Amino acid sequence: MNHFDYRDGVMHAEDVALPAIAEAVGTPVYVYSTATFRRHAQVFRDALKPAGRVHLAYAIKANPNVAVLRVLADEGYGADVVSAGEMQRALAAGIPASDIVFSGVGKTRGELAQALDAGIGQFNLELEEEGEVLAALAHARGERAPAVLRVNPDVDAGTHAKISTGRKENKFGVAIDQAVAMFDRLSKHDGLDLRGVAIHIGSQLADLAPLEAAYARIGELVAELRAAGHRISRVDLGGGLGVPYKPGDVLPSPADYGAMVARATADWDVELMFEPGRVIAGNAGVLLTEVIWVKPGVVNPYVIVDAAMNDLARVAMYDAYHDFVAVAPTGERMMANIAGPVCETGDTFAMGRDIDAVKSGDLGVFRTAGAYGATMASTYNSRALVPEVLVDGDRFAVVADRIHPETILAAERVPEWLKR
Ligand SMILES: *Cc1c(COP(=O)(O)O)cnc(C)c1O
């Protein structure tokens, strides 16, 4: 459920008409709904009530805007971060360091030290050497770093190859059959407080079966680790729950997921950690765009919009589907391709799609753009970096400025020897 609805024929974000935002801020622009973020945060939390002791760490990479993080901090969410930059954002948003989980396959030694200085709550180790380095850094400070070992359970999550992370050939986690021996060795370091294990098998999961299979393997691993004499107090089950992108898409609900988790983990007796990203942010945002031209095509016309692959990369990167609707539909339909202005054929959002009829100057939105949208934006083709707006009831604020090409240009320079 989300709060982007038509009122009197015009799409609103909560109580704000989208044309008012386009007028004030220009297009393209991401528009987020506070009420939708809050609702998703609450639904996900409620869904996990049957699972017992639970800690929720929002996966910041889905949407790291500091205002969004503030809303989720208000809802009691911690943060899952994958870089020192994300950690700084979480701290800036008021998320306590102890509620921050540091994931990521390539944490640098500098980032590990920064995170120790900040006192973050959990390091998710990706390889043995990382554990050794972290232990040494912590020991030198007279501390023990709280950590879990990320395991690769070797299951096929059944999602797009580029967002699948839990097969043995993927770069993430340590092979599950080596986990006990590695845990043994790492647990001997004074500088580590090794509390358990973590997994995250992929994103936009449309089926609970691979997750359930992975959780079953983790359950066996927990039993093996305990049999080997280890105290296991935490298991981090990652994120990955999918969201509907296409009208008619049916996905497992958070409640289905919570029931499965409760079933799969019933006898684990641990604190469960979760790292939801997309399921919190996906439907809480749209990308608002203006039609520049409707260009006749050979088969269908091209609707050329002012948003492009540099603003919303998911279509070019993952062959993703984003629903496109007019902000003020007339009731007429057209068969069209939708593309942006970037000089790449990949800058095409849809081919041969039945959409609301639009013409130059009309506004439209790409729906379900709240996750992995603005955060992946670039300035390719020397386009501006896309701004973000947060709506709350009948008010809205720009929460990330449009960064213009001249600002980017100002950070570049011609070296002395090329000056004339
Ligand atoms: C990306 C990521 C997540 C969030 O994934 P979603 O599919 O957005 O829920 C959680 N944990 C880790 C380690 C990740 O890399």
Short mmCIF file of C-alpha atoms and ligand atoms in Angstrom, two decimals:
data_model
loop_
_atom_site.label_atom_id
_atom_site.label_comp_id
_atom_site.label_asym_id
_atom_site.label_seq_id
_atom_site.Cartn_x
_atom_site.Cartn_y
_atom_site.Cartn_z
CA MET A 1 0.00 0.00 0.00
CA ASN A 2 1.19 3.51 -0.71
CA HIS A 3 -0.03 7.10 -0.58
CA PHE A 4 0.23 8.02 -4.27
CA ASP A 5 -3.38 8.27 -5.42
CA TYR A 6 -5.54 10.22 -7.83
CA ARG A 7 -7.78 12.92 -6.41
CA ASP A 8 -10.03 14.79 -8.82
CA GLY A 9 -8.09 13.18 -11.64
CA VAL A 10 -4.66 14.37 -10.50
CA MET A 11 -2.06 12.22 -8.80
CA HIS A 12 -1.21 13.30 -5.28
CA ALA A 13 1.50 12.27 -2.89
CA GLU A 14 -0.50 12.22 0.34
CA ASP A 15 -2.25 15.64 0.24
CA VAL A 16 0.10 17.31 -2.23
CA ALA A 17 -0.75 17.44 -5.94
CA LEU A 18 2.29 16.39 -7.96
CA PRO A 19 1.99 19.34 -10.40
CA ALA A 20 2.62 21.65 -7.43
CA ILE A 21 5.94 19.90 -6.81
CA ALA A 22 6.88 20.01 -10.49
CA GLU A 23 6.08 23.72 -10.50
CA ALA A 24 8.14 24.47 -7.40
CA VAL A 25 11.13 22.17 -7.94
CA GLY A 26 11.14 21.29 -11.63
CA THR A 27 11.49 17.85 -13.17
CA PRO A 28 12.78 15.20 -13.06
CA VAL A 29 12.41 14.85 -9.30
CA TYR A 30 11.96 11.98 -6.88
CA VAL A 31 8.96 12.35 -4.58
CA TYR A 32 8.72 10.35 -1.36
CA SER A 33 5.78 9.82 0.98
CA THR A 34 6.50 9.92 4.69
CA ALA A 35 3.25 8.12 5.54
CA THR A 36 4.21 5.29 3.19
CA PHE A 37 7.65 4.91 4.76
CA ARG A 38 6.08 4.84 8.21
CA ARG A 39 3.45 2.37 7.19
CA HIS A 40 5.95 0.00 5.61
CA ALA A 41 8.21 0.23 8.65
CA GLN A 42 5.28 -0.63 10.93
CA VAL A 43 3.91 -3.42 8.75
CA PHE A 44 7.31 -5.09 8.55
CA ARG A 45 7.85 -4.79 12.28
CA ASP A 46 4.38 -6.17 13.07
CA ALA A 47 4.90 -9.03 10.62
CA LEU A 48 7.93 -10.18 12.60
CA LYS A 49 6.24 -10.11 16.01
CA PRO A 50 5.71 -13.90 15.90
CA ALA A 51 9.47 -14.34 15.47
CA GLY A 52 10.34 -13.19 18.98
CA ARG A 53 13.43 -11.08 19.71
CA VAL A 54 14.04 -9.00 16.61
CA HIS A 55 16.34 -6.12 15.66
CA LEU A 56 15.55 -4.17 12.50
CA ALA A 57 18.35 -2.50 10.57
CA TYR A 58 17.11 -0.65 7.47
CA ALA A 59 19.46 -1.32 4.53
CA ILE A 60 20.46 2.24 3.80
CA LYS A 61 21.71 1.56 0.31
CA ALA A 62 18.09 1.27 -0.89
CA ASN A 63 17.45 4.94 -0.12
CA PRO A 64 20.05 6.77 1.95
CA ASN A 65 18.51 10.25 1.97
CA VAL A 66 19.09 11.69 5.43
CA ALA A 67 15.47 12.82 5.79
CA VAL A 68 14.28 9.30 4.95
CA LEU A 69 16.70 7.92 7.53
CA ARG A 70 15.30 10.34 10.10
CA VAL A 71 11.77 9.03 9.47
CA LEU A 72 12.95 5.43 9.87
CA ALA A 73 14.99 6.28 12.96
CA ASP A 74 11.74 7.68 14.39
CA GLU A 75 10.16 4.31 13.69
CA GLY A 76 12.85 2.65 15.77
CA TYR A 77 14.89 1.25 12.91
CA GLY A 78 18.65 0.85 13.09
CA ALA A 79 20.74 0.80 9.93
CA ASP A 80 22.59 -1.68 7.78
CA VAL A 81 25.48 0.16 6.11
CA VAL A 82 27.99 -0.92 3.50
CA SER A 83 30.47 1.96 3.61
CA ALA A 84 31.81 4.60 5.97
CA GLY A 85 29.78 7.12 3.97
CA GLU A 86 26.57 5.28 4.77
CA MET A 87 27.64 5.01 8.41
CA GLN A 88 28.09 8.79 8.54
CA ARG A 89 24.58 9.23 7.12
CA ALA A 90 23.06 6.89 9.69
CA LEU A 91 24.81 8.72 12.52
CA ALA A 92 23.83 12.11 11.05
CA ALA A 93 20.19 10.97 11.03
CA GLY A 94 20.40 10.20 14.74
CA ILE A 95 20.54 6.41 14.53
CA PRO A 96 22.53 5.21 17.56
CA ALA A 97 25.88 3.64 16.66
CA SER A 98 24.91 0.54 18.61
CA ASP A 99 21.98 0.00 16.19
CA ILE A 100 24.22 0.03 13.13
CA VAL A 101 25.30 -3.12 11.30
CA PHE A 102 28.31 -2.85 8.99
CA SER A 103 27.97 -5.19 5.99
CA GLY A 104 29.95 -5.19 2.76
CA VAL A 105 32.48 -7.39 1.04
CA GLY A 106 35.17 -4.73 0.76
CA LYS A 107 35.31 -2.79 4.01
CA THR A 108 38.71 -1.12 4.02
CA ARG A 109 41.01 -1.17 7.04
CA GLY A 110 40.32 2.56 7.36
CA GLU A 111 36.57 1.95 7.39
CA LEU A 112 36.89 -0.79 10.01
CA ALA A 113 38.85 1.61 12.23
CA GLN A 114 36.28 4.40 11.71
CA ALA A 115 33.45 2.04 12.61
CA LEU A 116 35.27 0.91 15.77
CA ASP A 117 35.77 4.55 16.72
CA ALA A 118 32.06 5.16 16.23
CA GLY A 119 31.18 2.12 18.34
CA ILE A 120 28.91 0.41 15.86
CA GLY A 121 26.85 -2.54 17.02
CA GLN A 122 27.78 -5.34 14.65
CA PHE A 123 30.38 -6.11 11.99
CA ASN A 124 29.28 -8.68 9.41
CA LEU A 125 32.54 -10.40 8.47
CA GLU A 126 32.95 -11.47 4.86
CA LEU A 127 36.26 -13.34 5.08
CA GLU A 128 38.66 -14.68 7.67
CA GLU A 129 41.36 -12.10 7.07
CA GLU A 130 38.88 -9.30 7.66
CA GLY A 131 38.10 -10.87 11.04
CA GLU A 132 41.80 -11.07 11.91
CA VAL A 133 42.40 -7.42 10.96
CA LEU A 134 39.31 -6.26 12.85
CA ALA A 135 40.37 -8.28 15.91
CA ALA A 136 43.83 -6.70 15.86
CA LEU A 137 42.41 -3.18 15.49
CA ALA A 138 39.97 -3.73 18.35
CA HIS A 139 42.55 -5.42 20.57
CA ALA A 140 44.91 -2.46 20.10
CA ARG A 141 42.10 -0.25 21.46
CA GLY A 142 41.49 -2.59 24.38
CA GLU A 143 38.11 -3.54 22.92
CA ARG A 144 36.27 -6.53 21.51
CA ALA A 145 34.50 -5.92 18.22
CA PRO A 146 30.96 -7.35 18.09
CA ALA A 147 30.77 -9.47 14.96
CA VAL A 148 28.96 -12.19 13.06
CA LEU A 149 30.25 -14.31 10.19
CA ARG A 150 28.42 -13.92 6.89
CA VAL A 151 27.83 -17.30 5.35
CA ASN A 152 27.04 -18.10 1.75
CA PRO A 153 24.38 -20.83 1.91
CA ASP A 154 24.61 -21.67 -1.81
CA VAL A 155 20.97 -21.30 -2.72
CA ASP A 156 19.57 -19.80 -5.90
CA ALA A 157 17.34 -16.95 -4.86
CA GLY A 158 15.56 -17.04 -8.23
CA THR A 159 16.08 -13.33 -8.83
CA HIS A 160 17.97 -11.31 -11.44
CA ALA A 161 21.60 -12.49 -11.67
CA LYS A 162 22.92 -9.03 -10.82
CA ILE A 163 21.11 -8.98 -7.47
CA SER A 164 21.61 -12.61 -6.52
CA THR A 165 24.14 -12.91 -3.68
CA GLY A 166 23.75 -16.35 -2.12
CA ARG A 167 25.15 -18.75 -4.71
CA LYS A 168 28.56 -20.18 -4.02
CA GLU A 169 30.13 -18.44 -7.02
CA ASN A 170 28.93 -15.02 -5.81
CA LYS A 171 31.44 -12.78 -4.05
CA PHE A 172 29.55 -12.65 -0.76
CA GLY A 173 30.05 -14.56 2.50
CA VAL A 174 32.16 -17.60 3.32
CA ALA A 175 31.33 -21.06 2.02
CA ILE A 176 28.94 -22.72 4.45
CA ASP A 177 31.01 -25.91 4.61
CA GLN A 178 34.01 -23.93 5.88
CA ALA A 179 32.06 -21.85 8.36
CA VAL A 180 32.52 -24.00 11.48
CA ALA A 181 36.31 -24.28 11.12
CA MET A 182 36.62 -20.57 10.40
CA PHE A 183 34.36 -19.68 13.32
CA ASP A 184 36.60 -21.85 15.56
CA ARG A 185 39.73 -20.00 14.50
CA LEU A 186 38.21 -16.51 14.63
CA SER A 187 36.62 -17.05 18.02
CA LYS A 188 40.10 -17.46 19.54
CA HIS A 189 40.93 -13.78 18.90
CA ASP A 190 40.67 -11.58 22.01
CA GLY A 191 39.66 -8.61 19.89
CA LEU A 192 36.51 -10.28 18.54
CA ASP A 193 33.20 -10.95 20.22
CA LEU A 194 31.86 -13.41 17.65
CA ARG A 195 28.14 -13.74 18.33
CA GLY A 196 26.69 -15.65 15.42
CA VAL A 197 26.16 -15.75 11.69
CA ALA A 198 24.56 -13.72 8.90
CA ILE A 199 23.13 -14.35 5.45
CA HIS A 200 21.63 -12.27 2.67
CA ILE A 201 20.85 -14.23 -0.48
CA GLY A 202 19.64 -11.55 -2.86
CA SER A 203 17.14 -8.83 -3.56
CA GLN A 204 13.66 -8.55 -5.08
CA LEU A 205 12.89 -12.12 -4.00
CA ALA A 206 9.49 -13.08 -5.35
CA ASP A 207 9.29 -16.45 -3.63
CA LEU A 208 9.88 -17.43 -0.01
CA ALA A 209 11.11 -20.95 -0.80
CA PRO A 210 14.80 -20.05 -1.41
CA LEU A 211 14.82 -17.96 1.77
CA GLU A 212 13.28 -20.79 3.75
CA ALA A 213 15.87 -23.22 2.34
CA ALA A 214 18.67 -20.84 3.27
CA TYR A 215 17.28 -20.36 6.78
CA ALA A 216 17.09 -24.14 7.23
CA ARG A 217 20.80 -24.40 6.37
CA ILE A 218 21.59 -21.63 8.82
CA GLY A 219 19.58 -23.45 11.49
CA GLU A 220 21.75 -26.54 10.95
CA LEU A 221 24.88 -24.41 11.09
CA VAL A 222 23.80 -22.83 14.39
CA ALA A 223 23.32 -26.32 15.84
CA GLU A 224 26.77 -27.40 14.59
CA LEU A 225 28.42 -24.31 16.01
CA ARG A 226 26.77 -24.89 19.38
CA ALA A 227 27.82 -28.54 19.31
CA ALA A 228 31.37 -27.28 18.76
CA GLY A 229 31.07 -25.27 21.98
CA HIS A 230 30.27 -21.80 20.65
CA ARG A 231 27.76 -19.42 22.21
CA ILE A 232 25.46 -18.26 19.44
CA SER A 233 23.25 -15.34 20.42
CA ARG A 234 22.52 -13.69 17.08
CA VAL A 235 21.52 -14.61 13.58
CA ASP A 236 21.22 -11.92 10.93
CA LEU A 237 18.74 -13.00 8.23
CA GLY A 238 19.47 -10.12 5.86
CA GLY A 239 16.92 -8.46 3.58
CA GLY A 240 15.68 -9.27 0.13
CA LEU A 241 11.89 -9.31 0.25
CA GLY A 242 10.52 -8.21 -3.13
CA VAL A 243 7.88 -5.61 -3.92
CA PRO A 244 5.29 -5.45 -6.71
CA TYR A 245 6.47 -3.38 -9.68
CA LYS A 246 3.89 -4.39 -12.27
CA PRO A 247 0.15 -4.05 -11.83
CA GLY A 248 -1.02 -7.57 -10.96
CA ASP A 249 2.33 -8.70 -9.48
CA VAL A 250 1.70 -10.91 -6.48
CA LEU A 251 4.51 -11.14 -3.94
CA PRO A 252 4.83 -12.72 -0.55
CA SER A 253 3.52 -10.24 2.00
CA PRO A 254 5.56 -9.22 5.04
CA ALA A 255 3.03 -11.27 7.07
CA ASP A 256 3.76 -14.39 4.97
CA TYR A 257 7.45 -13.72 5.46
CA GLY A 258 7.07 -13.23 9.23
CA ALA A 259 5.13 -16.48 9.55
CA MET A 260 7.82 -18.34 7.60
CA VAL A 261 10.57 -16.82 9.75
CA ALA A 262 8.75 -17.77 12.94
CA ARG A 263 8.41 -21.34 11.67
CA ALA A 264 11.99 -21.66 10.40
CA THR A 265 13.61 -20.18 13.50
CA ALA A 266 11.28 -21.50 16.23
CA ASP A 267 13.97 -23.40 18.16
CA TRP A 268 17.00 -21.18 17.49
CA ASP A 269 16.86 -19.16 20.74
CA VAL A 270 18.75 -16.17 19.33
CA GLU A 271 18.19 -12.49 18.68
CA LEU A 272 17.20 -12.19 15.01
CA MET A 273 18.49 -9.31 12.91
CA PHE A 274 16.82 -8.14 9.69
CA GLU A 275 18.10 -5.80 7.00
CA PRO A 276 15.07 -4.80 4.90
CA GLY A 277 15.66 -2.21 2.18
CA ARG A 278 13.42 -2.38 -0.87
CA VAL A 279 10.34 -3.57 1.02
CA ILE A 280 10.48 -0.40 3.14
CA ALA A 281 11.43 2.11 0.43
CA GLY A 282 10.31 0.77 -2.96
CA ASN A 283 6.70 1.88 -3.04
CA ALA A 284 7.35 4.98 -0.94
CA GLY A 285 8.68 6.94 -3.91
CA VAL A 286 7.98 7.91 -7.50
CA LEU A 287 10.08 9.61 -10.13
CA LEU A 288 8.14 12.59 -11.47
CA THR A 289 9.00 13.53 -15.05
CA GLU A 290 7.77 15.74 -17.88
CA VAL A 291 7.22 14.62 -21.44
CA ILE A 292 9.58 16.59 -23.71
CA TRP A 293 8.46 15.21 -27.07
CA VAL A 294 6.32 12.52 -28.52
CA LYS A 295 8.48 11.37 -31.42
CA PRO A 296 6.92 9.30 -34.18
CA GLY A 297 8.52 5.86 -34.42
CA VAL A 298 8.51 3.05 -36.93
CA VAL A 299 6.22 0.83 -34.89
CA ASN A 300 5.20 2.91 -31.85
CA PRO A 301 5.87 6.54 -30.99
CA TYR A 302 8.66 7.33 -28.55
CA VAL A 303 7.55 9.28 -25.51
CA ILE A 304 10.76 11.17 -24.65
CA VAL A 305 10.66 12.15 -21.00
CA ASP A 306 13.07 14.40 -19.09
CA ALA A 307 14.06 11.57 -16.70
CA ALA A 308 16.74 9.22 -17.99
CA MET A 309 18.85 6.21 -17.11
CA ASN A 310 21.19 8.45 -15.12
CA ASP A 311 18.26 9.32 -12.82
CA LEU A 312 16.75 5.82 -12.62
CA ALA A 313 19.27 3.15 -13.57
CA ARG A 314 17.26 0.06 -12.70
CA VAL A 315 15.79 -0.48 -16.13
CA ALA A 316 19.15 -0.29 -17.93
CA MET A 317 20.92 -2.26 -15.18
CA TYR A 318 18.47 -5.00 -14.27
CA ASP A 319 15.93 -4.97 -17.11
CA ALA A 320 13.56 -3.78 -14.42
CA TYR A 321 9.94 -2.83 -15.00
CA HIS A 322 8.65 0.50 -13.71
CA ASP A 323 5.01 1.30 -14.14
CA PHE A 324 4.46 4.63 -15.95
CA VAL A 325 1.28 6.62 -15.50
CA ALA A 326 0.16 10.13 -16.37
CA VAL A 327 -0.24 12.57 -13.48
CA ALA A 328 -3.51 13.79 -15.00
CA PRO A 329 -4.77 11.00 -17.27
CA THR A 330 -7.38 11.85 -19.87
CA GLY A 331 -8.74 8.31 -20.00
CA GLU A 332 -7.23 7.76 -23.46
CA ARG A 333 -4.52 5.19 -24.02
CA MET A 334 -1.61 4.87 -26.43
CA MET A 335 0.89 2.20 -27.41
CA ALA A 336 4.31 3.73 -26.95
CA ASN A 337 7.97 3.33 -26.12
CA ILE A 338 9.23 5.47 -23.26
CA ALA A 339 12.78 6.75 -23.33
CA GLY A 340 14.99 9.41 -21.79
CA PRO A 341 17.29 11.94 -23.49
CA VAL A 342 20.58 10.12 -22.80
CA CYS A 343 22.57 9.03 -25.82
CA GLU A 344 22.33 5.29 -25.18
CA THR A 345 19.80 2.87 -26.58
CA GLY A 346 19.73 1.41 -23.07
CA ASP A 347 18.12 4.65 -21.92
CA THR A 348 14.72 3.17 -22.68
CA PHE A 349 12.18 2.62 -19.90
CA ALA A 350 9.63 0.63 -21.89
CA MET A 351 9.01 -0.71 -25.39
CA GLY A 352 5.60 -1.24 -26.90
CA ARG A 353 3.68 -0.55 -23.71
CA ASP A 354 0.02 0.35 -23.36
CA ILE A 355 0.12 3.61 -21.35
CA ASP A 356 -1.99 6.66 -20.53
CA ALA A 357 -1.98 8.89 -23.60
CA VAL A 358 0.44 11.78 -23.07
CA LYS A 359 1.74 14.74 -25.10
CA SER A 360 4.57 17.24 -24.78
CA GLY A 361 4.46 19.10 -21.48
CA ASP A 362 2.41 16.46 -19.66
CA LEU A 363 3.65 15.08 -16.36
CA GLY A 364 4.04 11.38 -15.65
CA VAL A 365 5.51 9.23 -12.94
CA PHE A 366 7.53 6.07 -12.79
CA ARG A 367 6.11 4.27 -9.83
CA THR A 368 7.94 2.19 -7.21
CA ALA A 369 11.08 4.28 -7.52
CA GLY A 370 11.75 4.81 -3.81
CA ALA A 371 14.40 2.08 -3.60
CA TYR A 372 17.59 1.92 -5.66
CA GLY A 373 16.48 5.03 -7.50
CA ALA A 374 18.01 8.38 -6.54
CA THR A 375 20.88 6.64 -4.76
CA MET A 376 22.13 5.18 -8.05
CA ALA A 377 21.76 8.43 -9.96
CA SER A 378 24.71 9.90 -11.83
CA THR A 379 25.35 12.96 -13.94
CA TYR A 380 26.04 11.03 -17.14
CA ASN A 381 25.68 13.15 -20.27
CA SER A 382 26.39 16.16 -17.97
CA ARG A 383 22.86 16.10 -16.72
CA ALA A 384 21.98 17.51 -13.31
CA LEU A 385 21.95 15.17 -10.32
CA VAL A 386 18.25 14.53 -9.69
CA PRO A 387 16.70 16.18 -6.59
CA GLU A 388 14.49 14.55 -3.96
CA VAL A 389 11.35 15.82 -2.25
CA LEU A 390 9.73 14.46 0.89
CA VAL A 391 5.99 14.89 1.38
CA ASP A 392 4.32 14.74 4.78
CA GLY A 393 0.55 15.32 4.73
CA ASP A 394 -0.04 18.64 2.97
CA ARG A 395 3.55 19.87 3.18
CA PHE A 396 6.66 19.05 1.23
CA ALA A 397 10.35 19.91 1.32
CA VAL A 398 13.30 19.49 -0.98
CA VAL A 399 15.48 16.98 0.90
CA ALA A 400 18.22 16.77 -1.74
CA ASP A 401 19.05 19.63 -4.08
CA ARG A 402 19.32 19.37 -7.80
CA ILE A 403 23.08 19.55 -8.40
CA HIS A 404 23.62 21.44 -11.61
CA PRO A 405 26.27 20.67 -14.23
CA GLU A 406 28.06 23.96 -13.45
CA THR A 407 28.62 22.80 -9.85
CA ILE A 408 30.12 19.56 -11.10
CA LEU A 409 32.19 21.46 -13.65
CA ALA A 410 33.50 23.72 -10.88
CA ALA A 411 35.09 20.68 -9.20
CA GLU A 412 37.09 19.88 -12.34
CA ARG A 413 40.20 21.69 -13.46
CA VAL A 414 42.53 22.03 -16.40
CA PRO A 415 46.15 21.38 -15.31
CA GLU A 416 48.77 24.14 -15.66
CA TRP A 417 50.34 22.54 -18.71
CA LEU A 418 47.11 22.60 -20.67
CA LYS A 419 46.20 26.17 -19.82
CA ARG A 420 46.33 28.83 -22.44
C1 LIG B 1 21.28 -4.88 -0.29
C2 LIG B 1 21.35 -5.57 1.02
C3 LIG B 1 20.22 -5.62 1.84
C4 LIG B 1 18.87 -5.07 1.43
O1 LIG B 1 18.30 -5.78 0.40
P1 LIG B 1 16.78 -5.49 -0.03
O2 LIG B 1 16.54 -6.42 -1.14
O3 LIG B 1 16.71 -4.07 -0.44
O4 LIG B 1 15.92 -5.76 1.15
C5 LIG B 1 20.33 -6.23 3.06
N1 LIG B 1 21.51 -6.76 3.48
C6 LIG B 1 22.63 -6.72 2.72
C7 LIG B 1 23.88 -7.30 3.23
C8 LIG B 1 22.58 -6.13 1.47
O5 LIG B 1 23.67 -6.10 0.70
#
